[in-house]
Coordinates of C-alpha atoms and ligand atoms in Angstrom, one line a residue:
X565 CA -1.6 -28.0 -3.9
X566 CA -5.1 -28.6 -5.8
X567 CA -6.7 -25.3 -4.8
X568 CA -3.0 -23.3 -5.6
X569 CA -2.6 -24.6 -8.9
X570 CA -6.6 -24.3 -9.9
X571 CA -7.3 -21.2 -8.2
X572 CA -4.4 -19.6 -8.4
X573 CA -1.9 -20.9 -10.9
X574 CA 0.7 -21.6 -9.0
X575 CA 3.0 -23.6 -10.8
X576 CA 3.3 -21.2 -14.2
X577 CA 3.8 -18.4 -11.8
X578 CA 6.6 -20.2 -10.1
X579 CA 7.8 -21.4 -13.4
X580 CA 8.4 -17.4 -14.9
X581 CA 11.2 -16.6 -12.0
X582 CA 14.2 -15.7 -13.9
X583 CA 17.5 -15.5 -12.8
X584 CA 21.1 -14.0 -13.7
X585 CA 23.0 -17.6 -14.4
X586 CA 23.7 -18.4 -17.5
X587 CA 22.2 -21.5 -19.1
X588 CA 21.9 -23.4 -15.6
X589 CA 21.2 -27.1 -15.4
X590 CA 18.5 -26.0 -12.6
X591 CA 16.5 -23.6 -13.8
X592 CA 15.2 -20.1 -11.8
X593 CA 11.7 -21.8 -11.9
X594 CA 12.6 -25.0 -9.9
X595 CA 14.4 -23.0 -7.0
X596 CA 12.1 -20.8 -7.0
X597 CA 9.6 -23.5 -6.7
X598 CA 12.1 -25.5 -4.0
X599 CA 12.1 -22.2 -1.6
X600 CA 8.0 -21.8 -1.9
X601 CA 7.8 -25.1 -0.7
X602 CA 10.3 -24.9 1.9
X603 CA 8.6 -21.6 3.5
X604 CA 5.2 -23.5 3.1
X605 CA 6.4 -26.1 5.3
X606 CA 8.4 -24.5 7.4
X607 CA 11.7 -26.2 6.8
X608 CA 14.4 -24.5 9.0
X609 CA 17.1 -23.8 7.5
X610 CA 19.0 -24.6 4.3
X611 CA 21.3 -27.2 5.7
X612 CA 17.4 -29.2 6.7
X613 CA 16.4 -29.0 2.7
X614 CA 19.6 -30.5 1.7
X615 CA 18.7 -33.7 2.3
X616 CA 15.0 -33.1 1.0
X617 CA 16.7 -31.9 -2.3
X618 CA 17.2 -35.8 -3.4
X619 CA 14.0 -37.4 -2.0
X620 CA 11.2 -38.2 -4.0
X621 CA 8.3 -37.0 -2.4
X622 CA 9.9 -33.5 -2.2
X623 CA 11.1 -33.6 -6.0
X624 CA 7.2 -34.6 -7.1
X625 CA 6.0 -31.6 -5.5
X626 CA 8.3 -29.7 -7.2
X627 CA 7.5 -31.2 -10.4
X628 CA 10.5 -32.7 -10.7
X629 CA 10.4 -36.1 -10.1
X630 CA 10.8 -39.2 -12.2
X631 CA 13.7 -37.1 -14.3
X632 CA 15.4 -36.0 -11.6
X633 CA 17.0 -38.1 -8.6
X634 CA 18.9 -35.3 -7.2
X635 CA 17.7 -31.8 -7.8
X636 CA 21.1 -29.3 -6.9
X637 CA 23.1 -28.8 -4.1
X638 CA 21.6 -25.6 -1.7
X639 CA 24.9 -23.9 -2.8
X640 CA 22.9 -23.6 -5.8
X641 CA 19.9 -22.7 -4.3
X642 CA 21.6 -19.9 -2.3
X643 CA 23.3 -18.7 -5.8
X644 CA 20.0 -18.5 -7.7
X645 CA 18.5 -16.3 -5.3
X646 CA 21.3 -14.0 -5.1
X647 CA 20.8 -13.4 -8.8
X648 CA 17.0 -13.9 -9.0
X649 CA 14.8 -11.0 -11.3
X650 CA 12.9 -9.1 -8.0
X651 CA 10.1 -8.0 -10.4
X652 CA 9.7 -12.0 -11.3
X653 CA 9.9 -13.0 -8.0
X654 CA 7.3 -10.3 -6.5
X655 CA 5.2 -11.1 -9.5
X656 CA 3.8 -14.4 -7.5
X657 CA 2.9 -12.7 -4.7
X658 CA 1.3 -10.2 -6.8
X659 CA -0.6 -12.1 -9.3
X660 CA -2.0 -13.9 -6.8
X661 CA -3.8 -11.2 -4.9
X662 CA -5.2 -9.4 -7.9
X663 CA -6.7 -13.1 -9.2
X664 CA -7.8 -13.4 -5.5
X665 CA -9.3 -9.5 -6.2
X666 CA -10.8 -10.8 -9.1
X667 CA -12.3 -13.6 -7.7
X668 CA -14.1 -11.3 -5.4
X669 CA -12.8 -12.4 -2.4
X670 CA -12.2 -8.7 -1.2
X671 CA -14.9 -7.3 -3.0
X672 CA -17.5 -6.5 0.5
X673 CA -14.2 -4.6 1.7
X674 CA -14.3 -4.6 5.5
X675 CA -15.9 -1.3 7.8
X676 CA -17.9 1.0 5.6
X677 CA -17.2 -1.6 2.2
X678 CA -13.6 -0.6 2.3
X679 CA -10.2 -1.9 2.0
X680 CA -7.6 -1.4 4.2
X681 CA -3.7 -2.0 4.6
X682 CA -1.8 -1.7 7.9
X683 CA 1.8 -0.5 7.5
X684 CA 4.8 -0.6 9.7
X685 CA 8.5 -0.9 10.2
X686 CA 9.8 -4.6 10.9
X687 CA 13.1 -6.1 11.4
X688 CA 13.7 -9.6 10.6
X689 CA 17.1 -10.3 12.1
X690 CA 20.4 -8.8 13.3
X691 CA 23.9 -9.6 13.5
X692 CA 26.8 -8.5 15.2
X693 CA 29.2 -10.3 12.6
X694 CA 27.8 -11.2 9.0
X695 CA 26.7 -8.1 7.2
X696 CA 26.4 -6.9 3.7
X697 CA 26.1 -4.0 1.7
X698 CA 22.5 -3.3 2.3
X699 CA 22.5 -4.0 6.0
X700 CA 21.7 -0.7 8.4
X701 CA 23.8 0.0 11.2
X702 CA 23.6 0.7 14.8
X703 CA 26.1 1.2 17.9
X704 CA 24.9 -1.0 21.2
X705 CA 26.2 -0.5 24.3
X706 CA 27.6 -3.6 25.7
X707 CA 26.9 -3.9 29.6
X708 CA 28.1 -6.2 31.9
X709 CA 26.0 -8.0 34.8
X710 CA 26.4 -5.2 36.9
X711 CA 24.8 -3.1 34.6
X712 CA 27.5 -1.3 33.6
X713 CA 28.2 -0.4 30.2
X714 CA 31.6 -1.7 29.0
X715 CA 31.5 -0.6 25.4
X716 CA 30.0 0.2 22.1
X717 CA 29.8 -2.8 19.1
X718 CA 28.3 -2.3 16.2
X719 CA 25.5 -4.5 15.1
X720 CA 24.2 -4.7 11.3
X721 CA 20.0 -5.2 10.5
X722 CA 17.6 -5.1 7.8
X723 CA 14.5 -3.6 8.4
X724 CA 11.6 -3.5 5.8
X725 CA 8.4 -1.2 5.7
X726 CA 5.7 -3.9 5.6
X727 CA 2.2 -3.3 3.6
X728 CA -0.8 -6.0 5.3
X729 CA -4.3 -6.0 4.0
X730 CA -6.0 -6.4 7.0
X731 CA -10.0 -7.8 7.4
X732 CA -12.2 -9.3 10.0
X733 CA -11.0 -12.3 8.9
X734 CA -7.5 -13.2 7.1
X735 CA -4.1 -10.1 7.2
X736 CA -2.1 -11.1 3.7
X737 CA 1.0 -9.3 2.8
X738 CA 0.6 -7.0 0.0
X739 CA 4.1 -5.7 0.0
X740 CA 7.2 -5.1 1.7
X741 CA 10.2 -2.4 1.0
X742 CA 13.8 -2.4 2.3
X743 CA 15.4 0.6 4.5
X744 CA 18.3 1.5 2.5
X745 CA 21.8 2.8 4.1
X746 CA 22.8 5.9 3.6
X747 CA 25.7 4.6 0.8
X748 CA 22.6 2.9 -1.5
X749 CA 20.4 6.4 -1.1
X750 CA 20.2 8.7 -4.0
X751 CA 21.6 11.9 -3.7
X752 CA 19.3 14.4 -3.4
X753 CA 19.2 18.2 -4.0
X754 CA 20.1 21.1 -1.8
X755 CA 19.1 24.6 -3.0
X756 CA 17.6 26.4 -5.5
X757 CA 18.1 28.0 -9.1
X758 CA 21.7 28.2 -10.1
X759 CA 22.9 27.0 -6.7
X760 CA 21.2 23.7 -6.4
X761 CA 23.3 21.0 -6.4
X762 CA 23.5 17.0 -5.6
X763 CA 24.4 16.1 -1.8
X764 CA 25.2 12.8 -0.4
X765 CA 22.9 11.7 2.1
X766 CA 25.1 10.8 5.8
X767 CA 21.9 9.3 7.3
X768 CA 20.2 6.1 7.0
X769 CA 17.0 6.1 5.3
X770 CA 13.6 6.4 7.8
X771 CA 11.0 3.9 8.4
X772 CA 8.8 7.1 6.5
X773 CA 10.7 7.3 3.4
X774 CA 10.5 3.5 2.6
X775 CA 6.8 3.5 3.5
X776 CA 6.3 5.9 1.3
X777 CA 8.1 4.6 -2.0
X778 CA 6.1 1.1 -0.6
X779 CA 2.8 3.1 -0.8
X780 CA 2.7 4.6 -4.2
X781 CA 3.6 0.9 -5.3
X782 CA 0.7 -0.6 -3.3
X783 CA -1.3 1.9 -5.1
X784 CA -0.4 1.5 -8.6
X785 CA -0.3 -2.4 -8.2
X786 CA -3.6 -2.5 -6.1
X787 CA -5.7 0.3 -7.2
X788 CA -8.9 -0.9 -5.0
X789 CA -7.2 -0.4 -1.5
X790 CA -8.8 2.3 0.1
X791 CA -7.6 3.2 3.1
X792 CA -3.7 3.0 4.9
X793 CA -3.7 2.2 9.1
X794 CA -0.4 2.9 10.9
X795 CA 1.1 4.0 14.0
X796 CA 1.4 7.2 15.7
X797 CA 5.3 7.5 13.4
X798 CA 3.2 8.5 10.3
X799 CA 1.0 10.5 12.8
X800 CA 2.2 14.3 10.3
X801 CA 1.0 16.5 7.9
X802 CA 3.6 15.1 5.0
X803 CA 2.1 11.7 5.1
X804 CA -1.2 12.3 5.5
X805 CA -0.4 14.9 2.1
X806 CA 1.3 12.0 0.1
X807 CA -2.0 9.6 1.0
X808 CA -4.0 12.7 0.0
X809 CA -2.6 12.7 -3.5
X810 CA -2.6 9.0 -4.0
X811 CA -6.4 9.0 -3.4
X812 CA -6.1 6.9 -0.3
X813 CA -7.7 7.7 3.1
X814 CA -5.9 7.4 6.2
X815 CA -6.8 6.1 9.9
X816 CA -3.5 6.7 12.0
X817 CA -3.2 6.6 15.6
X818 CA -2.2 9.8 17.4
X819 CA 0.1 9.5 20.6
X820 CA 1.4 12.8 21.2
X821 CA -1.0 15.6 23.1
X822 CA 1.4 18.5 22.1
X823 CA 0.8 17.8 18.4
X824 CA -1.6 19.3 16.5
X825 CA -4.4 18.6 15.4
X826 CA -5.0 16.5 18.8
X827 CA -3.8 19.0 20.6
X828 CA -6.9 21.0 19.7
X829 CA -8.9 18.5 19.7
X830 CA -8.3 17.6 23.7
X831 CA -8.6 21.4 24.1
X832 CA -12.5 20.8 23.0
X833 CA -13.3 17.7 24.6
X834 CA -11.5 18.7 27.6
X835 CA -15.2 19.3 29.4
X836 CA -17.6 17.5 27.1
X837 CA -19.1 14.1 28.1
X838 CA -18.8 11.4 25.6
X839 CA -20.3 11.7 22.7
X840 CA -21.3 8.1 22.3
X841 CA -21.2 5.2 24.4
X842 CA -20.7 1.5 22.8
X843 CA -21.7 -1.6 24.8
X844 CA -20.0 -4.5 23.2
X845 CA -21.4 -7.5 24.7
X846 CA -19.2 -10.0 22.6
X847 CA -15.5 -8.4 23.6
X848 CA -17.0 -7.4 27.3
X849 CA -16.0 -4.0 27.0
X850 CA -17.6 -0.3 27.2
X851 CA -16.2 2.2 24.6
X852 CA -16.3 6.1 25.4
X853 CA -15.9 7.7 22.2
X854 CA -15.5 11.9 21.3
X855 CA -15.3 12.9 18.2
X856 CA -14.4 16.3 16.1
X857 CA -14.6 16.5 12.6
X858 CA -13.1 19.1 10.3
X859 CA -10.1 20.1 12.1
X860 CA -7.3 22.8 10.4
X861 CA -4.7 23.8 12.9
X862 CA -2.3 21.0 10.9
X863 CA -0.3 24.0 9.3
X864 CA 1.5 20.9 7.2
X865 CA -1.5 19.0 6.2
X866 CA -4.6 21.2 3.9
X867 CA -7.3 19.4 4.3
X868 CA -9.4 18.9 6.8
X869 CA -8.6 15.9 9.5
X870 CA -10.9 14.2 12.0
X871 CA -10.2 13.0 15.2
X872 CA -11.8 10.5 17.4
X873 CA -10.7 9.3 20.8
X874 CA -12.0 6.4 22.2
X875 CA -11.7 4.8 25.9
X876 CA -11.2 1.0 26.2
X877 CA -13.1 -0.7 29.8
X878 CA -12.9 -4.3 29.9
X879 CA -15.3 -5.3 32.2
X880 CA -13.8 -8.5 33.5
X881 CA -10.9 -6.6 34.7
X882 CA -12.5 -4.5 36.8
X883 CA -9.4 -2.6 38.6
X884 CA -7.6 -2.0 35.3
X885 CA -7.7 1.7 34.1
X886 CA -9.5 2.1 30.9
X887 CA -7.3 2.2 27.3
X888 CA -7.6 5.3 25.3
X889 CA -7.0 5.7 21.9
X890 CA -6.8 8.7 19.8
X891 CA -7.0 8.8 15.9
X892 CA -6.4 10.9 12.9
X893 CA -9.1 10.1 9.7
X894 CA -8.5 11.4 6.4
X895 CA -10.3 10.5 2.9
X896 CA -13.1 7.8 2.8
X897 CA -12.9 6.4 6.7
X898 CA -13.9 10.1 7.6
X899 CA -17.3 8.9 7.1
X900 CA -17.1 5.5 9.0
X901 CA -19.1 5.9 12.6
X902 CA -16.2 6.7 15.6
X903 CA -16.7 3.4 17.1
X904 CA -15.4 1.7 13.7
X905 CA -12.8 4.3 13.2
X906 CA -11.6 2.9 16.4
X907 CA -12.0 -1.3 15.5
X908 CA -9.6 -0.5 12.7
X909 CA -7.0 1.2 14.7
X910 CA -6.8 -1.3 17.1
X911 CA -6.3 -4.6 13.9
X912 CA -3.5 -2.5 13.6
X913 CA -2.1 -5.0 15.8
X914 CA -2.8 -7.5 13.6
X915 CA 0.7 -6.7 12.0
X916 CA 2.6 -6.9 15.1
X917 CA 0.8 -10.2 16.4
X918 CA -0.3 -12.4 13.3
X919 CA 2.4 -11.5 11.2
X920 CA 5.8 -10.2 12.5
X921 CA 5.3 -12.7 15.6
X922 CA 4.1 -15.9 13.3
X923 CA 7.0 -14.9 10.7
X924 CA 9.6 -15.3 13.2
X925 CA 8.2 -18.0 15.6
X926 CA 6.6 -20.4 12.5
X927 CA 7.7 -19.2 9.1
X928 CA 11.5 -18.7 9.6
X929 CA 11.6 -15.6 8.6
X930 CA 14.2 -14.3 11.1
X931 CA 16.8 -16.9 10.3
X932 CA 19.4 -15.9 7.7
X933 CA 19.0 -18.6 4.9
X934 CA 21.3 -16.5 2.5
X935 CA 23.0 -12.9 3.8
X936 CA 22.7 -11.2 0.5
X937 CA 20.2 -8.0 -0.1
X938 CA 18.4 -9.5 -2.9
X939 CA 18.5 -13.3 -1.6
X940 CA 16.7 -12.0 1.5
X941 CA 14.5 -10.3 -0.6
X942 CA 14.0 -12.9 -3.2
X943 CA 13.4 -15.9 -0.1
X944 CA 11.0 -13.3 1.6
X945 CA 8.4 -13.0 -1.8
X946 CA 8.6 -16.9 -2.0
X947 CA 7.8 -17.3 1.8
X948 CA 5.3 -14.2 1.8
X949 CA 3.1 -15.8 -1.1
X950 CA 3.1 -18.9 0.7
X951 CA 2.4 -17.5 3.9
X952 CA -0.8 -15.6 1.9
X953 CA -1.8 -18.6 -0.6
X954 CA -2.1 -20.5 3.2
X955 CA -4.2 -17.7 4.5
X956 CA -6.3 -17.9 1.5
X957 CA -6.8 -21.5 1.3
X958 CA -7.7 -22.1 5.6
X959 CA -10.2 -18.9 5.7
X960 CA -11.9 -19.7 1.7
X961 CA -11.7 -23.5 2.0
X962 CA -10.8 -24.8 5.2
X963 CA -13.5 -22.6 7.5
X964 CA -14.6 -25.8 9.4
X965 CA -11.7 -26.8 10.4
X966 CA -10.4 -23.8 11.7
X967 CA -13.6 -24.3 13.9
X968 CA -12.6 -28.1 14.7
X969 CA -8.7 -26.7 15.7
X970 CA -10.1 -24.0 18.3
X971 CA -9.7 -20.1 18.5
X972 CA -5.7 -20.0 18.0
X973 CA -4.7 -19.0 14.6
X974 CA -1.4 -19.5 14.6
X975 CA -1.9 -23.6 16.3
X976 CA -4.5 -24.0 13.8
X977 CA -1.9 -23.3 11.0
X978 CA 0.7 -25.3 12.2
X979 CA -1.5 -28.1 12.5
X980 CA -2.3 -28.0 8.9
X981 CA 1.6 -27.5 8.2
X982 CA 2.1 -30.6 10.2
X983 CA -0.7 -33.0 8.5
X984 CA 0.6 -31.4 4.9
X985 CA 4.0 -32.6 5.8
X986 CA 3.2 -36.0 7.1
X987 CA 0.8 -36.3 3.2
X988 CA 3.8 -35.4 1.7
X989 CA 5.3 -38.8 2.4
X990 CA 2.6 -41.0 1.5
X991 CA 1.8 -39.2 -2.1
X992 CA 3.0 -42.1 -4.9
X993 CA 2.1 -39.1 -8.1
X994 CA 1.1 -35.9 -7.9
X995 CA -0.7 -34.6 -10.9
X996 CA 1.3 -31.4 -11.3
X997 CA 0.3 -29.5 -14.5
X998 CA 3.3 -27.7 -15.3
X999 CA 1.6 -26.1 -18.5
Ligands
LIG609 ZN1 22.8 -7.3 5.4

């Protein structure tokens, strides 16, 4: 609580969340402040914070305690976030990391001094009952025991393009964007000169299009991230052209051996030896790497693009076939050596493992507090800035302990969640500068 408030002024930037309600006895600032704290520590659901809503401890941290015996009911809580101000509510999340920039914790950058943000495609939740305006939607085939399909439902998701810095040692959200459906996409234009004219689009919007609207924001927000790492979806010449103009580099994993440019780039190696051979003593493996620089058979891309391939052995598994991993560099990483190119391809996975998993397994993230677009959206900047002022404060203050707790994250964290809850109970006044 200390180091959030100090460091990183938590409780004015809590207190600036506005909503739509009109002069409500419970202000935008306090729920706001009520849902931070419930994401922090980890309370299930909203029928669990009801009763937390009129106990003491829980109304101090909040700031709200002498005045108040009872804050609101969660009805209110629900109803706030339905009508909360996005920009106010992402502006936590936000301010946060650029004071954290500013305070130099990303300043040494990570391979070659720079910064880097994984992005993929993750969906929280679906239903096959509750849905809303901004949910997507799918047919499934239903199939009985046999195997057999039955029939066709529909079922109704959300699924966000996720932005994570990521770094040898803490992954913190930068920014997320929505998927929209094909009724909330713009129109857009077909033809040219006298006949263009505005088309509805019949299609729900790609994983591509929202990562791109969530990349021009990460660059205008966070002008010193360097590079974007994704999968082999953004693996084409239209992306790579959009990071191009946005002065960012690009490491992206390359799956398909038909595509150029690693098409071409197989065709050379085909004979060569490897180029370079890595012996990595500490993760027990041997890394074969090839490299080709300055590739231009990408008739969608203009520049030049490198690829590196690089083949995993883990020498305690002796009879497993070696991984192999092929990547496309643009920008900046194109001068990192092929064995780094390579590390930060594979903390891609930091997205899929330390995030999306610890979301939904410890952070709640996949239940349905409130099935509203901009209540999901409003809840997930509250819980996101917690999840990173937590990341924060264990890597920049807590570094022995994390030690003390073992190798496992994720059991480290809870741990911490747990002692912070069991605190909660015995704090008598909390200095909470509301200023
Ligand atoms: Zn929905």
């Amino acid at each position: 609580m200390a180091y959030g408030r100090k460091v990183f002024d938590l409780g004015s930037r809590l207190g600036r969340v506005v909503d739509s309600r009109r002069a409500p006895r419970t202000s935008a600032g306090l729920v706001a402040a009520t849902v931070f704290y419930a994401g922090l520590l980890r309370i299930r659901s909203f029928n669990a914070l009801e009763p937390r809503l009129a106990e003491q401890p829980f109304l101090r941290l909040l700031g709200a305690a002498p005045e108040r015996e009872r804050l609101c009911s969660v009805d209110t809580v629900g109803r706030c976030l339905c009508g909360m101000d996005l920009d106010s509510v992402r502006a936590i999340l936000v301010g946060m990391l650029q004071k954290a920039e500013r305070n130099k914790v990303f300043r040494e950058g990570w391979h070659g001094a720079l910064r880097y943000v994984a992005i993929d495609g993750w969906e929280p939740f679906c239903s096959r009952h509750r849905h809303c305006p901004e949910c997507l939607v799918r047919r499934v085939k239903i199939k009985a025991k046999n195997g057999k399909t039955i029939g066709v439902r529909l079922e109704y998701y959300h699924r966000y393009a996720v932005a994570l810095l990521i770094d040898e040692r803490f992954d913190l959200v930068v920014d997320f964007e929505p998927l929209l459906p094909k009724d909330l996409r713009p129109p857009t234009t077909k033809g040219k000169g006298p006949t263009a004219r505005l088309v509805k689009v019949c299609l729900d919007e790609g994983e591509q299009t929202a990562a791109t609207r969530l990349i021009k924001r990460v660059r205008q927000t966070f002008g010193w991230i360097d590079v974007v790492v994704a999968d082999a979806l953004y693996a084409n010449g239209p992306f790579l052209t959009t990071l191009d103009s946005l002065g960012l580099g690009a490491v992206i994993v390359a799956h398909k051996e038909t595509d150029e440019p690693l098409r071409e780039a197989l065709h050379l190696w085909a004979d060569e030896a490897p180029h370079k051979i890595v012996e990595d003593t500490n993760a027990h493996e041997t890394i074969a790497l090839w490299d080709c620089r300055d590739l231009e058979t990408l008739s969608s891309y203009e520049g030049k693009i490198r690829c590196v391939r690089g083949c995993v052995t883990r020498l305690k598994h002796s009879g497993e076939p070696p991984s192999t991993w092929c990547m496309l560099v643009t920008g900046k990483p194109t001068r990192l050596a092929p064995e780094k190119v390579l590390a930060v391809a594979r903390a891609r996975w930091h997205i899929e493992n330390t995030a999306f998993h610890q979301w939904t397994t410890r952070w709640r993230l996949g239940h349905v507090f409130r099935h509203h677009p901009d209540a999901l959206r409003s809840l997930f900047w509250l819980f996101l800035a917690a999840f990173d002022l937590l990341t924060l404060f264990q890597y920049l203050q807590l570094r022995s302990y994390g030690r003390d707790c073992g190798k496992n994250v994720t059991r480290t964290i809870s741990r911490l969640i747990d002692q912070m809850l069991d605190e909660l109970a015995c704090w008598q006044r909390l200095a909470w500068d509301t200023s």
